[in-house]
Coordinates of C-alpha atoms and ligand atoms in Angstrom, one line a residue:
X8 CA -21.8 -37.1 0.5
X9 CA -22.4 -33.8 -1.2
X10 CA -24.6 -31.4 0.7
X11 CA -27.3 -29.1 -0.6
X12 CA -25.2 -26.1 0.2
X13 CA -22.3 -27.4 -1.7
X14 CA -24.5 -28.1 -4.7
X15 CA -26.1 -24.6 -4.5
X16 CA -22.7 -23.0 -4.4
X17 CA -21.4 -25.0 -7.3
X18 CA -24.5 -24.2 -9.4
X19 CA -24.4 -20.5 -8.4
X20 CA -20.7 -20.0 -9.0
X21 CA -20.7 -22.0 -12.3
X22 CA -23.4 -19.7 -13.5
X23 CA -21.7 -16.5 -12.3
X24 CA -18.2 -17.3 -13.4
X25 CA -18.1 -15.5 -16.8
X26 CA -19.7 -12.4 -15.1
X27 CA -18.0 -12.5 -11.8
X28 CA -16.4 -9.0 -12.2
X29 CA -18.7 -7.7 -14.9
X30 CA -20.8 -5.1 -12.9
X31 CA -19.2 -1.8 -11.9
X32 CA -19.8 -2.6 -8.1
X33 CA -18.1 -6.0 -8.5
X34 CA -15.1 -4.4 -10.2
X35 CA -14.9 -1.7 -7.5
X36 CA -15.1 -4.4 -4.7
X37 CA -12.5 -6.5 -6.2
X38 CA -10.1 -3.5 -6.7
X39 CA -10.7 -2.6 -3.0
X40 CA -10.0 -6.0 -1.7
X41 CA -7.0 -6.4 -3.9
X42 CA -5.6 -3.1 -2.7
X43 CA -6.1 -4.0 0.9
X44 CA -4.5 -7.5 0.6
X45 CA -1.6 -5.8 -1.2
X46 CA -1.1 -3.3 1.6
X47 CA -0.9 -6.2 4.1
X48 CA 1.7 -8.2 2.4
X49 CA 4.5 -7.2 4.9
X50 CA 2.0 -8.0 7.8
X51 CA 1.6 -11.4 6.3
X52 CA 5.4 -11.8 6.3
X53 CA 5.5 -11.7 2.6
X54 CA 8.8 -9.8 1.9
X55 CA 9.7 -8.1 -1.2
X56 CA 11.1 -10.8 -3.5
X57 CA 13.5 -9.4 -6.2
X58 CA 15.4 -12.6 -6.4
X59 CA 12.2 -14.6 -7.0
X60 CA 12.9 -17.0 -4.2
X61 CA 10.3 -19.8 -4.3
X62 CA 7.2 -18.8 -2.4
X63 CA 4.1 -21.1 -3.0
X64 CA 0.5 -20.1 -2.3
X65 CA -2.5 -22.4 -2.0
X66 CA -5.4 -20.2 -3.2
X67 CA -8.5 -22.2 -1.8
X68 CA -11.9 -21.2 -3.2
X69 CA -9.8 -19.4 -5.6
X70 CA -12.6 -18.1 -7.9
X71 CA -11.1 -16.2 -10.7
X72 CA -7.8 -15.6 -8.8
X73 CA -8.1 -12.3 -7.0
X74 CA -5.8 -13.5 -4.1
X75 CA -3.2 -14.9 -6.3
X76 CA -3.0 -11.7 -8.4
X77 CA -2.9 -9.6 -5.3
X78 CA 0.1 -11.4 -3.8
X79 CA 2.1 -11.7 -7.1
X80 CA 5.1 -11.4 -7.5
X81 CA 5.8 -11.8 -3.7
X82 CA 4.6 -15.2 -4.3
X83 CA 6.1 -17.1 -7.2
X84 CA 3.7 -20.0 -7.6
X85 CA 0.0 -20.3 -7.0
X86 CA -2.1 -23.5 -6.9
X87 CA -5.8 -22.6 -7.0
X88 CA -8.6 -25.1 -5.9
X89 CA -12.3 -24.3 -6.4
X90 CA -15.6 -26.1 -6.2
X91 CA -16.8 -24.6 -9.5
X92 CA -15.3 -25.9 -12.7
X93 CA -16.3 -22.6 -14.6
X94 CA -14.5 -20.4 -11.9
X95 CA -11.4 -22.7 -12.4
X96 CA -11.6 -22.2 -16.2
X97 CA -11.6 -18.3 -15.7
X98 CA -8.8 -18.5 -13.2
X99 CA -6.6 -20.5 -15.8
X100 CA -7.5 -18.3 -18.8
X101 CA -6.7 -15.1 -16.9
X102 CA -3.4 -16.6 -15.7
X103 CA -2.6 -17.6 -19.4
X104 CA -3.7 -14.2 -20.7
X105 CA -1.3 -12.6 -18.1
X106 CA 1.6 -14.6 -19.6
X107 CA 2.0 -17.0 -16.7
X108 CA 2.7 -20.7 -17.2
X109 CA 0.8 -23.4 -15.4
X110 CA 3.7 -24.0 -13.2
X111 CA 3.4 -20.5 -12.1
X112 CA -0.3 -20.2 -11.7
X113 CA -2.9 -23.0 -12.2
X114 CA -6.2 -24.1 -10.6
X115 CA -8.0 -27.3 -10.4
X116 CA -11.7 -28.2 -9.5
X117 CA -12.0 -29.7 -6.0
X118 CA -13.6 -29.5 -2.7
X119 CA -11.6 -30.4 0.5
X120 CA -14.7 -30.6 2.5
X121 CA -16.2 -33.4 0.4
X122 CA -16.6 -36.8 1.9
X123 CA -16.1 -38.3 -1.7
X124 CA -12.7 -39.5 -2.8
X125 CA -10.7 -36.9 -4.7
X126 CA -7.4 -38.5 -5.4
X127 CA -6.0 -35.5 -7.4
X128 CA -6.2 -33.4 -4.1
X129 CA -3.7 -35.9 -2.5
X130 CA -1.0 -34.9 -5.0
X131 CA 2.2 -33.9 -3.2
X132 CA 2.2 -30.6 -5.2
X133 CA -0.8 -29.5 -3.2
X134 CA 1.0 -29.7 0.2
X135 CA 3.9 -27.9 1.9
X136 CA 2.8 -24.4 1.0
X137 CA 4.3 -21.1 2.4
X138 CA 0.9 -19.4 2.3
X139 CA -2.6 -20.8 2.2
X140 CA -5.6 -18.4 1.8
X141 CA -9.3 -18.2 1.3
X142 CA -10.7 -15.0 -0.1
X143 CA -14.4 -14.5 0.6
X144 CA -15.0 -18.1 0.7
X145 CA -15.6 -18.9 4.4
X146 CA -19.1 -17.5 4.4
X147 CA -20.0 -20.1 1.7
X148 CA -18.5 -23.2 3.5
X149 CA -20.5 -25.9 5.1
X150 CA -17.8 -26.5 7.8
X151 CA -15.3 -23.7 8.6
X152 CA -13.6 -25.7 11.4
X153 CA -12.9 -28.5 9.1
X154 CA -11.7 -26.2 6.3
X155 CA -9.3 -24.4 8.6
X156 CA -7.8 -27.6 9.8
X157 CA -7.3 -29.0 6.3
X158 CA -5.8 -25.9 5.0
X159 CA -3.4 -25.5 8.1
X160 CA -2.3 -29.1 7.4
X161 CA -1.2 -28.2 3.9
X162 CA 1.2 -25.5 5.2
X163 CA 4.9 -26.1 5.8
X164 CA 6.0 -25.3 9.3
X165 CA 6.3 -21.5 9.6
X166 CA 3.7 -21.1 6.8
X167 CA 0.9 -18.5 7.1
X168 CA -2.7 -19.1 6.6
X169 CA -5.1 -16.1 6.1
X170 CA -8.7 -15.4 5.2
X171 CA -10.5 -12.4 3.9
X172 CA -14.2 -12.2 4.7
X173 CA -17.0 -10.1 6.1
X174 CA -17.4 -8.9 9.7
X175 CA -20.6 -9.9 11.3
X176 CA -21.6 -6.4 11.9
X177 CA -25.2 -7.0 10.7
X178 CA -27.9 -9.3 11.7
X179 CA -26.8 -12.9 11.7
X180 CA -29.5 -14.0 9.2
X181 CA -28.5 -14.7 5.6
X182 CA -30.3 -12.4 3.3
X183 CA -33.4 -13.6 1.7
X184 CA -32.8 -15.6 -1.4
X185 CA -29.4 -16.5 -0.4
X186 CA -30.0 -19.3 2.0
X187 CA -27.9 -22.4 0.9
X188 CA -25.3 -20.3 -1.0
X189 CA -24.2 -18.3 2.1
X190 CA -23.9 -20.5 5.2
X191 CA -22.6 -17.9 7.8
X192 CA -23.4 -14.1 7.5
X193 CA -20.0 -12.9 8.8
X194 CA -17.5 -13.5 11.6
X195 CA -15.9 -11.7 14.5
X196 CA -12.4 -11.5 15.9
X197 CA -13.0 -13.8 18.9
X198 CA -14.6 -16.4 16.8
X199 CA -11.8 -16.3 14.3
X200 CA -9.1 -16.5 16.9
X201 CA -10.7 -19.6 18.5
X202 CA -11.1 -21.2 15.0
X203 CA -7.4 -20.6 14.1
X204 CA -6.1 -21.8 17.5
X205 CA -8.2 -25.0 17.3
X206 CA -6.6 -25.7 14.0
X207 CA -3.1 -25.4 15.8
X208 CA -2.2 -22.1 14.3
X209 CA -0.2 -19.4 16.3
X210 CA 0.6 -15.7 16.1
X211 CA -3.1 -14.9 15.3
X212 CA -3.7 -11.4 13.8
X213 CA -6.9 -9.6 12.8
X214 CA -6.9 -6.5 10.6
X215 CA -10.1 -4.6 9.5
X216 CA -10.1 -2.8 6.2
X217 CA -10.7 1.0 6.4
X218 CA -12.9 0.8 3.3
X219 CA -16.2 -1.0 3.3
X220 CA -17.4 -3.3 0.4
X221 CA -20.4 -2.0 -1.4
X222 CA -22.5 -4.8 -2.8
X223 CA -25.9 -5.4 -4.1
X224 CA -28.3 -8.3 -3.1
X225 CA -31.4 -8.4 -5.1
X226 CA -30.7 -4.9 -6.2
X227 CA -30.5 -3.7 -2.6
X228 CA -27.3 -1.9 -1.5
X229 CA -25.3 -3.3 1.4
X230 CA -22.2 -2.0 2.9
X231 CA -20.1 -4.7 4.5
X232 CA -17.0 -4.4 6.7
X233 CA -14.2 -6.6 5.5
X234 CA -11.4 -8.2 7.6
X235 CA -8.3 -10.2 7.3
X236 CA -7.4 -13.0 9.8
X237 CA -4.0 -14.7 9.9
X238 CA -2.2 -17.4 11.8
X239 CA 1.1 -19.3 11.5
X240 CA 1.6 -23.1 11.4
X241 CA 4.1 -23.5 14.3
X242 CA 7.8 -24.2 13.4
X243 CA 7.7 -27.6 15.2
Ligands
SAM23 C1 -17.2 -15.1 -3.4 S1 -16.2 -16.3 -4.3 C2 -14.6 -15.7 -3.9 C3 -13.5 -16.1 -5.1 C4 -12.2 -15.5 -4.8 N1 -11.5 -16.1 -3.8 C5 -12.2 -14.1 -4.7 O1 -11.8 -13.5 -3.6 O2 -12.6 -13.4 -5.6 C6 -16.4 -17.8 -3.4 C7 -15.7 -18.9 -4.1 O3 -15.8 -20.1 -3.2 C8 -15.9 -21.3 -4.0 N2 -16.5 -22.4 -3.0 C9 -17.6 -22.3 -2.3 N3 -17.7 -23.5 -1.5 C10 -16.4 -24.2 -1.8 C11 -15.9 -25.3 -1.3 N4 -16.5 -26.1 -0.5 N5 -14.7 -25.7 -1.7 C12 -13.9 -24.9 -2.7 N6 -14.5 -23.8 -3.2 C13 -15.7 -23.3 -2.8 C14 -16.9 -20.8 -5.0 O4 -17.0 -21.7 -6.1 C15 -16.5 -19.5 -5.4 O5 -15.6 -19.4 -6.5

């Protein structure tokens, strides 16, 4: 069954894809988030990788590929999955323009939260990852508990899962006009810890970015605090 919020997200991001980073505030926010992920690569356990030892990322709700690009070349392969076909197209064309092969960076359309059969998401190449991540996707998901469990299950033992999202430092209500596209208006550390632990992840970590994200909803400026939460799939 496909829910209304899933359909609203698909329609919204299919329409936005070609202009996802077109406005100056969108560009500035992407740069800020990229920089902050980049600065936390050691914290995530992603060491410098001069010998290009294989490190595989599952970039879920990948959009145009911000997380994949922020971690490259400490990761050596990225598999993106996104609900929106148009976002997937932009992801793949940006990877190609950067001179990367599909073996190095490639995305497919898909929704791990859908009840509908999606045989392509059972392909073995979409399991056993060193890292799995969701950048700014959790506040769009219908079921964050199920998403965390599904993504944790796609890690190899010792693999790391992380998300980047907004702290719930404002009123919980979703801004007017965004109901359906945004399902949860931010998270806090204790909620994240519980979610990660319930998915069987250990070594929880939570890090708040020093810089805030400046965004515009219906032409109204909003400053949002951004965090990164991480957890590891136990070694056994
Ligand atoms: C704000 S964008 C973030 C994109 C990218 N990760 C980034 O950090 O720039 C949210 C993305 O989540 C995707 N999305 C929303 N619900 C999804 C779901 N159930 N499964 C997969 N992707 C989903 C949207 O299509 C969109 O590309």
